[in-house]
């Protein structure tokens, strides 16, 4: 479910940036999202919205997800060696292009989704690809742990938190 949600968010971000937003495209995108995401958490729904994708069509520019600032900053700092292609802090999405960790041979492409205000592992979702397909689970877990560790350090050292 996590990977499907991340993949769907990435696809939606790509589609939203394509520039063609005809009524047929919106209807197709909405139908696909409804089929793939029938179990959208309640926090992403409102009375007049049935899917997460409709948030992108919101007439209210103030509509945002709640994103944990420590996880967001930690992801930026931990993955600073990767080329950042797109960042949407209002929806918690970071999309990185192909890059290598220092000293590594394998190239990776990553998408990070910070989906909740809690400083919790469940708030962080990663999708990591190699040129040959999805990265190993151990690689994903290692990157998640690095981001979570840095987020906890940022939280602990935040002077505004202790005020």
PDB file of C-alpha atoms in Angstrom:
ATOM      1  CA  UNK A   1       0.000   0.000   0.000  1.00  0.00           C
ATOM      2  CA  UNK A   2       2.877   2.387   0.841  1.00  0.00           C
ATOM      3  CA  UNK A   3       4.603   1.847  -2.472  1.00  0.00           C
ATOM      4  CA  UNK A   4       1.333   2.213  -4.377  1.00  0.00           C
ATOM      5  CA  UNK A   5       0.573   5.493  -2.616  1.00  0.00           C
ATOM      6  CA  UNK A   6       4.051   6.837  -3.349  1.00  0.00           C
ATOM      7  CA  UNK A   7       3.866   5.724  -6.958  1.00  0.00           C
ATOM      8  CA  UNK A   8       0.433   7.294  -7.316  1.00  0.00           C
ATOM      9  CA  UNK A   9       1.662  10.573  -5.768  1.00  0.00           C
ATOM     10  CA  UNK A  10       4.648  10.691  -8.086  1.00  0.00           C
ATOM     11  CA  UNK A  11       2.454   9.950 -11.112  1.00  0.00           C
ATOM     12  CA  UNK A  12       0.012  12.640 -10.015  1.00  0.00           C
ATOM     13  CA  UNK A  13       2.798  15.191  -9.577  1.00  0.00           C
ATOM     14  CA  UNK A  14       4.137  14.370 -13.023  1.00  0.00           C
ATOM     15  CA  UNK A  15       0.661  14.601 -14.563  1.00  0.00           C
ATOM     16  CA  UNK A  16      -0.047  17.874 -12.778  1.00  0.00           C
ATOM     17  CA  UNK A  17       3.123  19.368 -14.241  1.00  0.00           C
ATOM     18  CA  UNK A  18       2.428  18.299 -17.816  1.00  0.00           C
ATOM     19  CA  UNK A  19       0.407  21.394 -18.671  1.00  0.00           C
ATOM     20  CA  UNK A  20      -2.468  19.568 -20.357  1.00  0.00           C
ATOM     21  CA  UNK A  21      -5.354  19.704 -17.948  1.00  0.00           C
ATOM     22  CA  UNK A  22      -8.373  19.029 -20.132  1.00  0.00           C
ATOM     23  CA  UNK A  23     -11.615  17.810 -18.552  1.00  0.00           C
ATOM     24  CA  UNK A  24     -10.934  14.355 -20.003  1.00  0.00           C
ATOM     25  CA  UNK A  25      -7.502  14.265 -18.321  1.00  0.00           C
ATOM     26  CA  UNK A  26      -9.027  15.254 -14.983  1.00  0.00           C
ATOM     27  CA  UNK A  27     -11.753  12.629 -15.295  1.00  0.00           C
ATOM     28  CA  UNK A  28      -9.235   9.923 -16.247  1.00  0.00           C
ATOM     29  CA  UNK A  29      -6.926  10.884 -13.369  1.00  0.00           C
ATOM     30  CA  UNK A  30      -9.810  10.921 -10.905  1.00  0.00           C
ATOM     31  CA  UNK A  31     -11.127   7.537 -12.061  1.00  0.00           C
ATOM     32  CA  UNK A  32      -7.657   5.961 -11.846  1.00  0.00           C
ATOM     33  CA  UNK A  33      -7.078   7.401  -8.381  1.00  0.00           C
ATOM     34  CA  UNK A  34     -10.433   6.147  -7.125  1.00  0.00           C
ATOM     35  CA  UNK A  35      -9.715   2.642  -8.368  1.00  0.00           C
ATOM     36  CA  UNK A  36      -6.197   2.541  -6.891  1.00  0.00           C
ATOM     37  CA  UNK A  37      -6.948   4.295  -3.613  1.00  0.00           C
ATOM     38  CA  UNK A  38     -10.290   3.206  -2.267  1.00  0.00           C
ATOM     39  CA  UNK A  39      -8.868   3.150   1.261  1.00  0.00           C
ATOM     40  CA  UNK A  40      -7.632   6.743   1.508  1.00  0.00           C
ATOM     41  CA  UNK A  41      -7.154   7.670   5.194  1.00  0.00           C
ATOM     42  CA  UNK A  42      -9.812   9.993   6.587  1.00  0.00           C
ATOM     43  CA  UNK A  43      -7.283  12.767   7.217  1.00  0.00           C
ATOM     44  CA  UNK A  44      -6.901  13.180   3.453  1.00  0.00           C
ATOM     45  CA  UNK A  45     -10.627  13.473   2.829  1.00  0.00           C
ATOM     46  CA  UNK A  46     -13.055  16.293   3.285  1.00  0.00           C
ATOM     47  CA  UNK A  47     -16.804  16.345   2.829  1.00  0.00           C
ATOM     48  CA  UNK A  48     -16.599  17.291  -0.841  1.00  0.00           C
ATOM     49  CA  UNK A  49     -13.459  15.343  -1.797  1.00  0.00           C
ATOM     50  CA  UNK A  50     -13.297  11.608  -2.293  1.00  0.00           C
ATOM     51  CA  UNK A  51      -9.640  11.161  -3.259  1.00  0.00           C
ATOM     52  CA  UNK A  52      -6.268  12.656  -2.469  1.00  0.00           C
ATOM     53  CA  UNK A  53      -5.882  13.771  -6.102  1.00  0.00           C
ATOM     54  CA  UNK A  54      -8.681  16.289  -5.782  1.00  0.00           C
ATOM     55  CA  UNK A  55      -6.505  18.269  -3.375  1.00  0.00           C
ATOM     56  CA  UNK A  56      -4.351  19.192  -6.381  1.00  0.00           C
ATOM     57  CA  UNK A  57      -7.438  20.673  -8.066  1.00  0.00           C
ATOM     58  CA  UNK A  58      -8.401  22.666  -4.982  1.00  0.00           C
ATOM     59  CA  UNK A  59      -9.606  26.213  -5.594  1.00  0.00           C
ATOM     60  CA  UNK A  60      -8.230  27.064  -2.142  1.00  0.00           C
ATOM     61  CA  UNK A  61      -4.458  27.637  -2.488  1.00  0.00           C
ATOM     62  CA  UNK A  62      -4.156  27.268   1.294  1.00  0.00           C
ATOM     63  CA  UNK A  63      -5.081  23.567   1.202  1.00  0.00           C
ATOM     64  CA  UNK A  64      -2.023  21.633   2.323  1.00  0.00           C
ATOM     65  CA  UNK A  65      -1.027  18.426   4.012  1.00  0.00           C
ATOM     66  CA  UNK A  66       0.501  18.566   7.420  1.00  0.00           C
ATOM     67  CA  UNK A  67       4.213  17.799   7.108  1.00  0.00           C
ATOM     68  CA  UNK A  68       6.710  17.145   9.898  1.00  0.00           C
ATOM     69  CA  UNK A  69       9.337  19.860   9.554  1.00  0.00           C
ATOM     70  CA  UNK A  70      12.076  17.746  11.124  1.00  0.00           C
ATOM     71  CA  UNK A  71      11.539  14.837   8.720  1.00  0.00           C
ATOM     72  CA  UNK A  72      11.399  17.267   5.796  1.00  0.00           C
ATOM     73  CA  UNK A  73      14.659  18.983   6.753  1.00  0.00           C
ATOM     74  CA  UNK A  74      16.335  15.679   7.599  1.00  0.00           C
ATOM     75  CA  UNK A  75      15.448  14.250   4.176  1.00  0.00           C
ATOM     76  CA  UNK A  76      16.897  17.334   2.474  1.00  0.00           C
ATOM     77  CA  UNK A  77      20.108  17.132   4.512  1.00  0.00           C
ATOM     78  CA  UNK A  78      20.530  13.352   4.320  1.00  0.00           C
ATOM     79  CA  UNK A  79      20.004  13.245   0.564  1.00  0.00           C
ATOM     80  CA  UNK A  80      21.877  16.440  -0.291  1.00  0.00           C
ATOM     81  CA  UNK A  81      24.234  14.446  -2.545  1.00  0.00           C
ATOM     82  CA  UNK A  82      21.286  13.602  -4.833  1.00  0.00           C
ATOM     83  CA  UNK A  83      20.102  16.064  -7.502  1.00  0.00           C
ATOM     84  CA  UNK A  84      16.806  17.494  -6.265  1.00  0.00           C
ATOM     85  CA  UNK A  85      14.378  17.794  -9.181  1.00  0.00           C
ATOM     86  CA  UNK A  86      11.198  18.885  -7.417  1.00  0.00           C
ATOM     87  CA  UNK A  87      10.226  19.812  -3.889  1.00  0.00           C
ATOM     88  CA  UNK A  88       6.708  20.485  -2.671  1.00  0.00           C
ATOM     89  CA  UNK A  89       6.810  21.331   1.045  1.00  0.00           C
ATOM     90  CA  UNK A  90       3.061  21.910   1.115  1.00  0.00           C
ATOM     91  CA  UNK A  91       2.366  18.304   0.154  1.00  0.00           C
ATOM     92  CA  UNK A  92       5.535  16.772   1.603  1.00  0.00           C
ATOM     93  CA  UNK A  93       7.032  15.488  -1.651  1.00  0.00           C
ATOM     94  CA  UNK A  94      10.705  15.448  -2.643  1.00  0.00           C
ATOM     95  CA  UNK A  95      11.673  14.013  -6.023  1.00  0.00           C
ATOM     96  CA  UNK A  96      15.339  13.318  -6.664  1.00  0.00           C
ATOM     97  CA  UNK A  97      16.956  12.553 -10.018  1.00  0.00           C
ATOM     98  CA  UNK A  98      19.580   9.925 -10.718  1.00  0.00           C
ATOM     99  CA  UNK A  99      22.590  10.211  -8.435  1.00  0.00           C
ATOM    100  CA  UNK A 100      25.166   8.246  -6.467  1.00  0.00           C
ATOM    101  CA  UNK A 101      26.010   8.233  -2.813  1.00  0.00           C
ATOM    102  CA  UNK A 102      29.629   9.277  -2.209  1.00  0.00           C
ATOM    103  CA  UNK A 103      31.857   6.287  -2.911  1.00  0.00           C
ATOM    104  CA  UNK A 104      29.035   4.168  -4.349  1.00  0.00           C
ATOM    105  CA  UNK A 105      28.840   2.655  -7.819  1.00  0.00           C
ATOM    106  CA  UNK A 106      25.065   2.235  -8.060  1.00  0.00           C
ATOM    107  CA  UNK A 107      22.906   5.110  -9.269  1.00  0.00           C
ATOM    108  CA  UNK A 108      19.605   5.720  -7.500  1.00  0.00           C
ATOM    109  CA  UNK A 109      16.500   7.771  -8.101  1.00  0.00           C
ATOM    110  CA  UNK A 110      14.397   8.583  -5.034  1.00  0.00           C
ATOM    111  CA  UNK A 111      11.039   9.958  -4.084  1.00  0.00           C
ATOM    112  CA  UNK A 112      10.360  10.943  -0.485  1.00  0.00           C
ATOM    113  CA  UNK A 113       6.915  11.558   0.951  1.00  0.00           C
ATOM    114  CA  UNK A 114       6.490  13.070   4.405  1.00  0.00           C
ATOM    115  CA  UNK A 115       2.820  12.382   4.967  1.00  0.00           C
ATOM    116  CA  UNK A 116       2.092  13.297   8.567  1.00  0.00           C
ATOM    117  CA  UNK A 117       3.033  15.883  11.204  1.00  0.00           C
ATOM    118  CA  UNK A 118       4.216  13.175  13.616  1.00  0.00           C
ATOM    119  CA  UNK A 119       7.921  12.529  14.036  1.00  0.00           C
ATOM    120  CA  UNK A 120       7.379   8.864  13.342  1.00  0.00           C
ATOM    121  CA  UNK A 121       8.604   6.248  10.871  1.00  0.00           C
ATOM    122  CA  UNK A 122       5.053   5.903   9.523  1.00  0.00           C
ATOM    123  CA  UNK A 123       5.197   9.547   8.422  1.00  0.00           C
ATOM    124  CA  UNK A 124       8.101   8.834   6.078  1.00  0.00           C
ATOM    125  CA  UNK A 125       7.673   6.916   2.820  1.00  0.00           C
ATOM    126  CA  UNK A 126      10.484   6.265   0.358  1.00  0.00           C
ATOM    127  CA  UNK A 127      10.587   4.920  -3.145  1.00  0.00           C
ATOM    128  CA  UNK A 128      14.093   4.109  -4.365  1.00  0.00           C
ATOM    129  CA  UNK A 129      14.906   2.868  -7.836  1.00  0.00           C
ATOM    130  CA  UNK A 130      18.103   1.626  -9.432  1.00  0.00           C
ATOM    131  CA  UNK A 131      18.689   1.451 -13.167  1.00  0.00           C
ATOM    132  CA  UNK A 132      17.662  -2.227 -12.880  1.00  0.00           C
ATOM    133  CA  UNK A 133      14.439  -1.719 -10.920  1.00  0.00           C
ATOM    134  CA  UNK A 134      13.465  -1.236  -7.269  1.00  0.00           C
ATOM    135  CA  UNK A 135      16.285  -0.953  -4.750  1.00  0.00           C
ATOM    136  CA  UNK A 136      16.839  -3.693  -2.197  1.00  0.00           C
ATOM    137  CA  UNK A 137      14.735  -3.502   0.960  1.00  0.00           C
ATOM    138  CA  UNK A 138      17.928  -3.144   3.009  1.00  0.00           C
ATOM    139  CA  UNK A 139      18.881  -0.049   1.012  1.00  0.00           C
ATOM    140  CA  UNK A 140      15.475   1.540   1.549  1.00  0.00           C
ATOM    141  CA  UNK A 141      15.604   0.734   5.268  1.00  0.00           C
ATOM    142  CA  UNK A 142      19.107   2.175   5.557  1.00  0.00           C
ATOM    143  CA  UNK A 143      18.083   5.478   3.959  1.00  0.00           C
ATOM    144  CA  UNK A 144      14.907   5.641   6.082  1.00  0.00           C
ATOM    145  CA  UNK A 145      16.949   5.066   9.242  1.00  0.00           C
ATOM    146  CA  UNK A 146      19.438   7.791   8.275  1.00  0.00           C
ATOM    147  CA  UNK A 147      16.618  10.293   7.695  1.00  0.00           C
ATOM    148  CA  UNK A 148      14.834   9.340  10.932  1.00  0.00           C
ATOM    149  CA  UNK A 149      18.060   9.596  12.942  1.00  0.00           C
ATOM    150  CA  UNK A 150      18.788  13.057  11.550  1.00  0.00           C
ATOM    151  CA  UNK A 151      15.176  14.151  12.162  1.00  0.00           C
ATOM    152  CA  UNK A 152      15.445  13.119  15.824  1.00  0.00           C
ATOM    153  CA  UNK A 153      18.699  15.087  16.119  1.00  0.00           C
ATOM    154  CA  UNK A 154      17.042  18.165  14.619  1.00  0.00           C
ATOM    155  CA  UNK A 155      14.079  17.793  16.986  1.00  0.00           C
ATOM    156  CA  UNK A 156      16.341  17.372  20.012  1.00  0.00           C
ATOM    157  CA  UNK A 157      18.469  20.400  19.078  1.00  0.00           C
ATOM    158  CA  UNK A 158      15.588  22.736  18.160  1.00  0.00           C
ATOM    159  CA  UNK A 159      15.731  25.740  20.553  1.00  0.00           C
ATOM    160  CA  UNK A 160      12.130  26.710  19.688  1.00  0.00           C
ATOM    161  CA  UNK A 161      10.884  23.345  21.001  1.00  0.00           C
ATOM    162  CA  UNK A 162      12.213  23.845  24.522  1.00  0.00           C
ATOM    163  CA  UNK A 163      10.840  27.377  24.845  1.00  0.00           C
TER     164      UNK A 163
END
